[in-house]
Coordinates of C-alpha atoms and ligand atoms in Angstrom, one line a residue:
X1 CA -90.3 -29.6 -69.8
X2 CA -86.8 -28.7 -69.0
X3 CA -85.9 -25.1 -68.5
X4 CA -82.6 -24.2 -68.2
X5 CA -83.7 -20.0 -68.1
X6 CA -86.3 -18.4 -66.5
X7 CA -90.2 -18.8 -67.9
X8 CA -90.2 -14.7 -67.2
X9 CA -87.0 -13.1 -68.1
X10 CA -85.3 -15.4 -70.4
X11 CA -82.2 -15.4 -68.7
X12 CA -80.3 -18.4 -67.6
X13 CA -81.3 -20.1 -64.1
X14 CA -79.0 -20.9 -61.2
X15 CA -79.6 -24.6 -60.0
X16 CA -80.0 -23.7 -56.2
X17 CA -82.1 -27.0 -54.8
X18 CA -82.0 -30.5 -55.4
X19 CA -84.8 -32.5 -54.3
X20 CA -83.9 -35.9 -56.1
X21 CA -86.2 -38.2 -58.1
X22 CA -89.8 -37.2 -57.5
X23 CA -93.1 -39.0 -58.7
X24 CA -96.1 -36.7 -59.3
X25 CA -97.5 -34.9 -56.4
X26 CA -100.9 -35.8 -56.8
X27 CA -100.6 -38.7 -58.8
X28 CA -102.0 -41.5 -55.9
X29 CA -102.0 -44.8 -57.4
X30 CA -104.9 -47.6 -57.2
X31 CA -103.8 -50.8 -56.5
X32 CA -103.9 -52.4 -60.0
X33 CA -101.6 -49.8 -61.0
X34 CA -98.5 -50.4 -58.2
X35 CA -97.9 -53.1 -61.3
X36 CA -96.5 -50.5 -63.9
X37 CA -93.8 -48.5 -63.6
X38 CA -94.2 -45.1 -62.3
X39 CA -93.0 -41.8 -63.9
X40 CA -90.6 -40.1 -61.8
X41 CA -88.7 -36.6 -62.8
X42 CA -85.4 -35.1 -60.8
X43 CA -87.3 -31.8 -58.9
X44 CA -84.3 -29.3 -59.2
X45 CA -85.4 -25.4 -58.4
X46 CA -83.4 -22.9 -60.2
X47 CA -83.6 -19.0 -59.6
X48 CA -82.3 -15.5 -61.6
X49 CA -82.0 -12.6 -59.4
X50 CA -83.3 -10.2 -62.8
X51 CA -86.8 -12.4 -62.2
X52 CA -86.6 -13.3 -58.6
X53 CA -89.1 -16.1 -60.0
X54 CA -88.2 -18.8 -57.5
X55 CA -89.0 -22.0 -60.4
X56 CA -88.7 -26.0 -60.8
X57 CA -86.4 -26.9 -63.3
X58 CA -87.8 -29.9 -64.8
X59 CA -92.1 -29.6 -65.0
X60 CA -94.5 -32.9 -66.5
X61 CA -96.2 -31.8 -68.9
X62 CA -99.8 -29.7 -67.3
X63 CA -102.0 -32.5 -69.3
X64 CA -100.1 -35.2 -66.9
X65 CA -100.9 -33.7 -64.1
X66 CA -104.4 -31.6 -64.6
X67 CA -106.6 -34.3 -66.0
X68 CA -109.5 -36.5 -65.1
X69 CA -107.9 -38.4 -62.7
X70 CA -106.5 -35.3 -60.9
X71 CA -107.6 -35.8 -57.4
X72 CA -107.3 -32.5 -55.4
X73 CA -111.0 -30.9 -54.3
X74 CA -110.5 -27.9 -52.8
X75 CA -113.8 -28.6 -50.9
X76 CA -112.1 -31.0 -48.6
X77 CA -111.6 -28.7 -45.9
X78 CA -113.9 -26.7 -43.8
X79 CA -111.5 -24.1 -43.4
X80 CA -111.4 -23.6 -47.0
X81 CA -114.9 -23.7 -47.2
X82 CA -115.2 -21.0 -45.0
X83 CA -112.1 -19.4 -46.7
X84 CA -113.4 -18.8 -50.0
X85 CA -117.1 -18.1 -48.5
X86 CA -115.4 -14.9 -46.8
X87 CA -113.4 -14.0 -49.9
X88 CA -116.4 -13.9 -52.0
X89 CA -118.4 -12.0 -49.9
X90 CA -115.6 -9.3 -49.3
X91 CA -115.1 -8.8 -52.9
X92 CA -118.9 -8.2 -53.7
X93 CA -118.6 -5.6 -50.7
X94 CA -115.1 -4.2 -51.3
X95 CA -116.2 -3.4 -54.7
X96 CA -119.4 -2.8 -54.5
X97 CA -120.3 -5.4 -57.4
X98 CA -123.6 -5.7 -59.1
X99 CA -125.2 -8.8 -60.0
X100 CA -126.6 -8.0 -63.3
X101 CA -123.7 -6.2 -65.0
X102 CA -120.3 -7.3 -63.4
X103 CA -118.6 -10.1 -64.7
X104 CA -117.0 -12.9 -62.4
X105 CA -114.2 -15.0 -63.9
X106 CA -112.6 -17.7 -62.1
X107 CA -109.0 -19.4 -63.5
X108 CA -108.9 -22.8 -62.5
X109 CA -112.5 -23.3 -60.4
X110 CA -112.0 -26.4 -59.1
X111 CA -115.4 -28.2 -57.5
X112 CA -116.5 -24.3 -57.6
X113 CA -115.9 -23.7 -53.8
X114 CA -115.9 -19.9 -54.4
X115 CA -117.6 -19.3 -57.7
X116 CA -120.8 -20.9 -55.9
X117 CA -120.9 -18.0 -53.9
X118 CA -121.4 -15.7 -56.8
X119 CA -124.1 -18.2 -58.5
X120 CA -126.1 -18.0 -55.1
X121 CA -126.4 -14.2 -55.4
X122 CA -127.2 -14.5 -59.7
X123 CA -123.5 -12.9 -60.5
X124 CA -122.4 -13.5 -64.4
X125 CA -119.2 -15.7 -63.9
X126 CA -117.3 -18.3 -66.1
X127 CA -115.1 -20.5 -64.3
X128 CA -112.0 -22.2 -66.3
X129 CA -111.4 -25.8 -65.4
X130 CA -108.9 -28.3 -67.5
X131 CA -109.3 -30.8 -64.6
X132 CA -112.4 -33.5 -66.0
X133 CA -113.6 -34.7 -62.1
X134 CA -113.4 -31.5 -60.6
X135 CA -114.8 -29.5 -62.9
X136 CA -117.9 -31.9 -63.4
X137 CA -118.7 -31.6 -59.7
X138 CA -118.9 -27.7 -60.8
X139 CA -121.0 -27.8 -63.5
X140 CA -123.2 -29.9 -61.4
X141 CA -123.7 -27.4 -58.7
X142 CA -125.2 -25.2 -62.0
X143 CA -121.7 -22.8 -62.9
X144 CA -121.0 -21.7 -65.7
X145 CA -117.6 -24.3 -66.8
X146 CA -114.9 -23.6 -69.5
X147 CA -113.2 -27.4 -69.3
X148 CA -109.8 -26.0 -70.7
X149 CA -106.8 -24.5 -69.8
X150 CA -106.8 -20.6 -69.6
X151 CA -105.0 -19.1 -72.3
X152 CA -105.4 -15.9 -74.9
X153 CA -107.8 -17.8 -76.5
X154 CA -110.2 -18.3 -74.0
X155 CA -109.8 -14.9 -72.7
X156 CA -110.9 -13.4 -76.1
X157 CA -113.9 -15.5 -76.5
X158 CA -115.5 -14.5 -73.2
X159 CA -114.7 -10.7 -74.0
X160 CA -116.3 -11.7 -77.1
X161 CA -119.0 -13.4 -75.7
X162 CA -119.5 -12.1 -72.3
X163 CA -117.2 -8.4 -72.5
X164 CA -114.6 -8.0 -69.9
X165 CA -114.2 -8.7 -66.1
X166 CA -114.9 -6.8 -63.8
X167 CA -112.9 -9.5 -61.2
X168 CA -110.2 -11.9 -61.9
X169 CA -109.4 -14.2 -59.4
X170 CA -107.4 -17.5 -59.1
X171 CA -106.5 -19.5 -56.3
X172 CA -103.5 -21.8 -55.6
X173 CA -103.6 -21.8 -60.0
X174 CA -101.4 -19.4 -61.7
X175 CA -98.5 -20.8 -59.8
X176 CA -99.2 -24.1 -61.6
X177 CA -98.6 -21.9 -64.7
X178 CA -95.6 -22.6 -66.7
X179 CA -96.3 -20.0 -69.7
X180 CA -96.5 -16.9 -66.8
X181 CA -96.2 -14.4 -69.6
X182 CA -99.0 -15.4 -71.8
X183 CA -101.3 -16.1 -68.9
X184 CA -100.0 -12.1 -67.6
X185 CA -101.2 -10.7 -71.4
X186 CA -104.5 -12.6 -71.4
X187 CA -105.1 -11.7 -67.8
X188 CA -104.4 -7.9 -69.1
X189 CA -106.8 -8.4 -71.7
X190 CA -109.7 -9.6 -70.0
X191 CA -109.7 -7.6 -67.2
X192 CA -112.1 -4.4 -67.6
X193 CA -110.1 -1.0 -67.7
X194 CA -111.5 -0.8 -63.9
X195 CA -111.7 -4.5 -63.1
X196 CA -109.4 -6.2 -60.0
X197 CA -107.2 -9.1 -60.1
X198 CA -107.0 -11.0 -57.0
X199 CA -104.9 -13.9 -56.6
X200 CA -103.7 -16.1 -53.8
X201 CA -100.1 -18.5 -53.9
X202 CA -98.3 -20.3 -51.5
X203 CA -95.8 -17.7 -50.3
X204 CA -91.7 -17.9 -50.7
X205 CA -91.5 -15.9 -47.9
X206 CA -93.2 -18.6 -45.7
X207 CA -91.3 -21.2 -47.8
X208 CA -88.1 -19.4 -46.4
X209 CA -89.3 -19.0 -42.4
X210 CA -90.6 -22.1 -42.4
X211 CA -88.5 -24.7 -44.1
X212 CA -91.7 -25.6 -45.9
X213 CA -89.8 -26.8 -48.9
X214 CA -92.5 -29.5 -49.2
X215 CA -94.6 -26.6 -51.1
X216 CA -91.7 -27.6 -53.9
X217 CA -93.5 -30.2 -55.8
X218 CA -94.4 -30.5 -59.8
X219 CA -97.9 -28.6 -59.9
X220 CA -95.7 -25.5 -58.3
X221 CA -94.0 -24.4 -61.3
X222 CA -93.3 -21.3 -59.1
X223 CA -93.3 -20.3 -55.7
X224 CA -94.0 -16.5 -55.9
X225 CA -92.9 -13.3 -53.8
X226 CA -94.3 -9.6 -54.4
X227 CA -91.1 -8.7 -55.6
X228 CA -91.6 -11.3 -58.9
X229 CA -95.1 -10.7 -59.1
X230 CA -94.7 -6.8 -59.6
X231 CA -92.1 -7.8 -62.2
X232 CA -94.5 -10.2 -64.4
X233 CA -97.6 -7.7 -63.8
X234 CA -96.0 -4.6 -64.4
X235 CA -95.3 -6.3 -67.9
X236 CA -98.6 -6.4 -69.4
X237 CA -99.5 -2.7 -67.3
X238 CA -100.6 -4.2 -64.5
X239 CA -99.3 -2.8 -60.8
X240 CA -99.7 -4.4 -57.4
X241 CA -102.3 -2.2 -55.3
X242 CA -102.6 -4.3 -52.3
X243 CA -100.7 -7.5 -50.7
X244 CA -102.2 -10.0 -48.0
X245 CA -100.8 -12.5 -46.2
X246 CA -102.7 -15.7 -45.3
X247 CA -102.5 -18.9 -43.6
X248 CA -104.0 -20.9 -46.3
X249 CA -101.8 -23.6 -47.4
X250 CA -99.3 -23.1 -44.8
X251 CA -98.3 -19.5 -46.1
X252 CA -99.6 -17.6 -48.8
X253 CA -100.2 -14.3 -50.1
X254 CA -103.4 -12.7 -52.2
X255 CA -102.1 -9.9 -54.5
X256 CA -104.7 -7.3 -55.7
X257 CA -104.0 -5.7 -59.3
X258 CA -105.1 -3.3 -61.5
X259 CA -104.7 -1.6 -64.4
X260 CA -101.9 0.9 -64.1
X261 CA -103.2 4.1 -62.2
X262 CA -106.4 3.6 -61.7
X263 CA -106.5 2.5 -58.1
X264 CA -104.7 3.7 -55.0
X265 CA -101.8 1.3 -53.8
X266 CA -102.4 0.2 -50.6
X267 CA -99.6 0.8 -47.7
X268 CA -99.1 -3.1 -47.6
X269 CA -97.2 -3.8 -50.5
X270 CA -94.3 -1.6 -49.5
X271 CA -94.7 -3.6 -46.1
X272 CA -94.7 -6.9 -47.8
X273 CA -92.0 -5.8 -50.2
X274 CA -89.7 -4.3 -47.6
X275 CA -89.8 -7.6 -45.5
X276 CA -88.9 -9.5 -49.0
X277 CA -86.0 -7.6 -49.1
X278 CA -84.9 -8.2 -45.6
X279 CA -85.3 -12.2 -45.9
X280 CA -83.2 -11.7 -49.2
X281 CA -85.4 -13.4 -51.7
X282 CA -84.2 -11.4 -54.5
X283 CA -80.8 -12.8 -53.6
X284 CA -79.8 -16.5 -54.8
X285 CA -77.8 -17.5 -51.9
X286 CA -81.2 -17.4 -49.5
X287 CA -81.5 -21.1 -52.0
X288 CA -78.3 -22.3 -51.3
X289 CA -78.9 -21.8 -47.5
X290 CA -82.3 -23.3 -47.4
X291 CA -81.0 -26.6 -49.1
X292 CA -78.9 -26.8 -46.1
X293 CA -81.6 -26.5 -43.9
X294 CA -83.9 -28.7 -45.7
X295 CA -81.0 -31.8 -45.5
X296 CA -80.7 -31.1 -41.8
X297 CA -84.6 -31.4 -41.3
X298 CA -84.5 -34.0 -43.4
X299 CA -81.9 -36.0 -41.4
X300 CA -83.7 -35.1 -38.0
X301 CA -87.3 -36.9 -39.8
X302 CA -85.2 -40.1 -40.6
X303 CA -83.5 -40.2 -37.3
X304 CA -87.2 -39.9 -35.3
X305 CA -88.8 -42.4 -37.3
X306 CA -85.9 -44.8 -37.2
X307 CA -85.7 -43.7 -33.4
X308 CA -89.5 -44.6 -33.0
X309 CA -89.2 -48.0 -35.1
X310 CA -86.7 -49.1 -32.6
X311 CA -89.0 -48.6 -30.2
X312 CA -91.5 -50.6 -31.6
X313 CA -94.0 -47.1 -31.8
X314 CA -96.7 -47.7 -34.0
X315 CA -96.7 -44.3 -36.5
X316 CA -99.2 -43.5 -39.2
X317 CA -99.6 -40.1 -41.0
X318 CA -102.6 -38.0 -41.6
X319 CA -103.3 -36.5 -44.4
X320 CA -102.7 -37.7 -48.1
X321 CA -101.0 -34.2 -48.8
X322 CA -99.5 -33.3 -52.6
X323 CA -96.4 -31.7 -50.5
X324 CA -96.1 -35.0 -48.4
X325 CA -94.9 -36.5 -51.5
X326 CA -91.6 -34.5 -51.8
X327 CA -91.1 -35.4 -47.9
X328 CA -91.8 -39.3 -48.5
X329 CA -89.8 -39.6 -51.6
X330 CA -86.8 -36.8 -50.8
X331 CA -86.0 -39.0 -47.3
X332 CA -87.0 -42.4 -48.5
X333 CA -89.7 -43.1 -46.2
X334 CA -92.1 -45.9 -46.9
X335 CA -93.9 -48.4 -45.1
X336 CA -91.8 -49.5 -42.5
X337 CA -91.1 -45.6 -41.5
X338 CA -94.8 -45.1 -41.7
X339 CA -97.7 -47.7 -41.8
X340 CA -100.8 -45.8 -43.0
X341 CA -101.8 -42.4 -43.9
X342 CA -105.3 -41.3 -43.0
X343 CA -107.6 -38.5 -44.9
X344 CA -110.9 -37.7 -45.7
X345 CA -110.8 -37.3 -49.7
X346 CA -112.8 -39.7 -51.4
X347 CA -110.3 -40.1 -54.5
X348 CA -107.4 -40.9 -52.0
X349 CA -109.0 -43.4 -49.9
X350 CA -107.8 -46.7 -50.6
X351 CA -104.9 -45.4 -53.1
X352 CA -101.3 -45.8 -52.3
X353 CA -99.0 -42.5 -52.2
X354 CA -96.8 -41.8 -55.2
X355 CA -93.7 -42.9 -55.5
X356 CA -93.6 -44.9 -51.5
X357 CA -96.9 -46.7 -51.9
X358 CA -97.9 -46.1 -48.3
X359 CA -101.7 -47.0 -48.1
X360 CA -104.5 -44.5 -47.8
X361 CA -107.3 -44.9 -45.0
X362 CA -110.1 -43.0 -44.7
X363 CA -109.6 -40.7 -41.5
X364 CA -112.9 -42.1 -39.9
X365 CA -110.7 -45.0 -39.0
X366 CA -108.0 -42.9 -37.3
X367 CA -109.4 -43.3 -34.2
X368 CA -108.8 -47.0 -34.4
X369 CA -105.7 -47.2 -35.9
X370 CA -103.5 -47.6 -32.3
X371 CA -100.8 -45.1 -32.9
X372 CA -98.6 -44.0 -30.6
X373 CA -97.4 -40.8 -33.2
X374 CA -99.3 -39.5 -36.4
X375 CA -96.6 -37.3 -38.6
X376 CA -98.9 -33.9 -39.5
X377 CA -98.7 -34.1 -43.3
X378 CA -101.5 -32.1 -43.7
X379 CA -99.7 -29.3 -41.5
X380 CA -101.7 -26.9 -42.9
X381 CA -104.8 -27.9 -41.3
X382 CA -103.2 -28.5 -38.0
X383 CA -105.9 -26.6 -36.0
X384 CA -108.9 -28.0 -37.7
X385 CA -107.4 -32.0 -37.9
X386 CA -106.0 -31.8 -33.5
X387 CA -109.5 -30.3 -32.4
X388 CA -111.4 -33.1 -34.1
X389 CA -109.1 -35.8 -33.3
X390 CA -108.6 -34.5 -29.5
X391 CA -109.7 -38.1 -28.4
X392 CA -106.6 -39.4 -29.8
X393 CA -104.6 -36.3 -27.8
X394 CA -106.5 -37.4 -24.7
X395 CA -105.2 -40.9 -25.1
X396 CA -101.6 -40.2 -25.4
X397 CA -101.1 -40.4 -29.2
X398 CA -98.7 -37.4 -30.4
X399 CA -98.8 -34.9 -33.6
X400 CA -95.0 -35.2 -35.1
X401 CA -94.3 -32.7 -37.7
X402 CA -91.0 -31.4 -39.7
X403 CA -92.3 -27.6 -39.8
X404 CA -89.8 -25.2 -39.1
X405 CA -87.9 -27.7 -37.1
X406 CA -88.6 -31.6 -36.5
X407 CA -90.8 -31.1 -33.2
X408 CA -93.9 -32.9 -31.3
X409 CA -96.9 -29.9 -31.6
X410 CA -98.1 -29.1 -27.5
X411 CA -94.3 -29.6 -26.0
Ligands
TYD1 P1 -103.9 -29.8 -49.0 O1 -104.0 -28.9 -47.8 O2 -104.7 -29.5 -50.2 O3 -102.4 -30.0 -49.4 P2 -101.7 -30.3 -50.8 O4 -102.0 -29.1 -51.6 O5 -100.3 -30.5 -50.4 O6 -102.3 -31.6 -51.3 O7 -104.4 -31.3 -48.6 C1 -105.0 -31.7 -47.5 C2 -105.2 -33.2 -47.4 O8 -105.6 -33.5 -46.1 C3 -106.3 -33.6 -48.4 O9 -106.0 -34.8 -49.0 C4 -107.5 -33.8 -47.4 C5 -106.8 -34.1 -46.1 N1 -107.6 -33.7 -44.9 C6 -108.1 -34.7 -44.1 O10 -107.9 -35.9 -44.4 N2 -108.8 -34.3 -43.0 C7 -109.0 -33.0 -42.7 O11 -109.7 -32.7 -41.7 C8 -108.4 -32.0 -43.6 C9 -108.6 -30.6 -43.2 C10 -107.7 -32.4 -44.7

């Protein structure tokens, strides 16, 4: 799908980052399948300053990417875990929800990592789940599952069915969301006249003071700052009542809404929004600049792996990341950069990475693996992958990673 104006404001986009020929993000390949030819798109990001929506250019079609092989289980990670098992219990406390009258709805639930939460303390909830794997492992822990994409539709029949919501949430999903508009009216409509919308994104502003560009991949159709998502929201009567940064996924940001005047804004969005303005991301030259930035780091990878390969280093990678994919394929690095990557997701083990084919390991075998530096693809979860891996630390081995700068972590 090829957009040459903004999904939002339907005006024409500015082609501000080029991140070449790109394979699927998530789209690990089983052995029998290195055979075939692999689909590959150009990832180009464009950006109008009426929107501010920060966008890919060219997106595969959502049924190529969100379907039963899709291999992304947000319960991977014990941080996560613990992530949405705080969330949950702050929302039923924030809002003092009840049980037996307050609806729960969930766009894109995943394995159920938070919804299972509500089902433990008898909440109503639907969760909405196109993706077959993930959402089976859901229904098998007893939720409620709507195996399609969220759209107008589906938000009618569960008003129909079920009346309106009295929370909304989505996480690390509507930025996947090519048709933002649509999904902004059915979001409108569902949500009761004093229901919440919470959701959570990978942040632009991170994107921006990080160099994280590897958040730029085809399941983020957009990378979103409170300055675009008061502009979509405010569409459909929405406004932004409260903004909160977190470190999930390397950067993001949970955005409260509500129905237009019905709940006091919170002091953090005009924080949030002022700092937006300083770091220019209403501006289109802040892309121009990063895409220099992003070729420099770029360089500086190639350069320490080629370095490292000279001197006979043995380096492996850890974690089978969706955002590793734009670094791998963007610089060109393959096997003889990096042998192995290790990680702990049962779909990825034994796979091959789009587009380089490096192999997959499970990370129980990390501690054999002899390397002299592991490349941090799974950044993100620095804390939680050094601490259990402090062996290899003790014995020498070194973290590399590209984020903000190409840099050894503890030097
Ligand atoms: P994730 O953070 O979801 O990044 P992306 O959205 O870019 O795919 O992926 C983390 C990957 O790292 C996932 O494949 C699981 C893996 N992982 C490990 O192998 N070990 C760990 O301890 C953690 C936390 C993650």
């Amino acid at each position: 799908m090829s957009q040459s104006v903004c999904r939002f404001a339907n005006k024409e986009l500015t082609k501000v980052l080029d991140l070449g020929m790109q394979p699927l993000g998530n789209g690990f390949l089983a052995q029998d399948e290195l055979k075939f030819p692999e689909y590959f798109y150009q990832l180009e990001c464009g950006f109008n300053e009426e929107s501010c929506l920060f966008q890919i250019i060219n997106q595969p079609k959502p049924e190529q990417m969100f379907n039963e092989n899709y291999a992304f289980f947000s319960s991977t990670s014990t941080y996560m875990q613990n992530h949405f098992a705080k969330f949950a219990m702050n929302l039923i406390t924030k809002y003092s929800l009840n049980p037996s009258s307050d609806l729960i709805v969930e766009i894109g639930s995943n394995d159920g990592i938070l919804l299972e939460h509500f089902l433990k303390k008898d909440f109503k909830h639907i969760g909405i789940e196109p993706s077959g794997k993930v959402a089976s492992i859901a229904s098998s822990k007893g939720l409620n599952i709507i195996k399609e994409f969220f759209d107008i539709k589906i938000a009618n029949k569960i008003v129909e069915q079920s009346g309106k919501a009295k929370i909304i949430t989505s996480a690390n999903v509507l930025c996947h969301i090519p048709n933002i508009k649509d999904i902004a009216f059915a979001i409108a409509q569902l949500l009761d006249s004093k229901g919440i919308f919470v959701f959570e994104d990978p942040y632009l502003g991170d994107v921006i003071t990080k160099n994280s560009f590897d958040q730029i991949y085809d399941e983020h159709v957009f990378l979103f700052s409170a300055i675009s998502v008061q502009k979509i929201f405010n569409s459909v009567g929405l406004e932004l009542i409260d903004c909160e940064p977190l470190q999930t996924h390397g950067g993001s940001m949970r955005y409260t809404l509500a129905h237009k005047g019905v709940f006091r804004k919170n002091n953090s969005v005009e924080k949030v929004l002022e700092n937006e303005f300083k770091l220019e991301l209403d501006k289109t030259m802040t892309f121009f600049e990063l895409q220099k930035r992003i070729e420099q780091n770029k360089q500086k990878l190639i350069s320490e792996l080629e370095y490292l390969r000279k001197l006979k280093k043995r380096v492996v990678a850890y974690g089978a990341t969706s955002k590793s994919t734009t670094i791998y394929n963007y610089a060109g690095i393959g096997t003889e950069l990096v042998s192995f990557i290790y990680d702990n997701s049962p779909l990825k083990i034994g796979k091959y990475s789009p587009g380089m084919h490096i192999p997959i390991i499970s990370e129980t075998e990390f501690i054999n693996s002899n390397a002299n530096v592991t490349f941090l693809a799974a950044w993100n979860h620095s804390d939680e992958i050094i601490k259990k891996n402090y062996k290899y630390t003790q014995f020498g081995g070194k973290w590399l990673t590209h984020i903000p700068t190409v840099s050894y972590y503890h030097e």
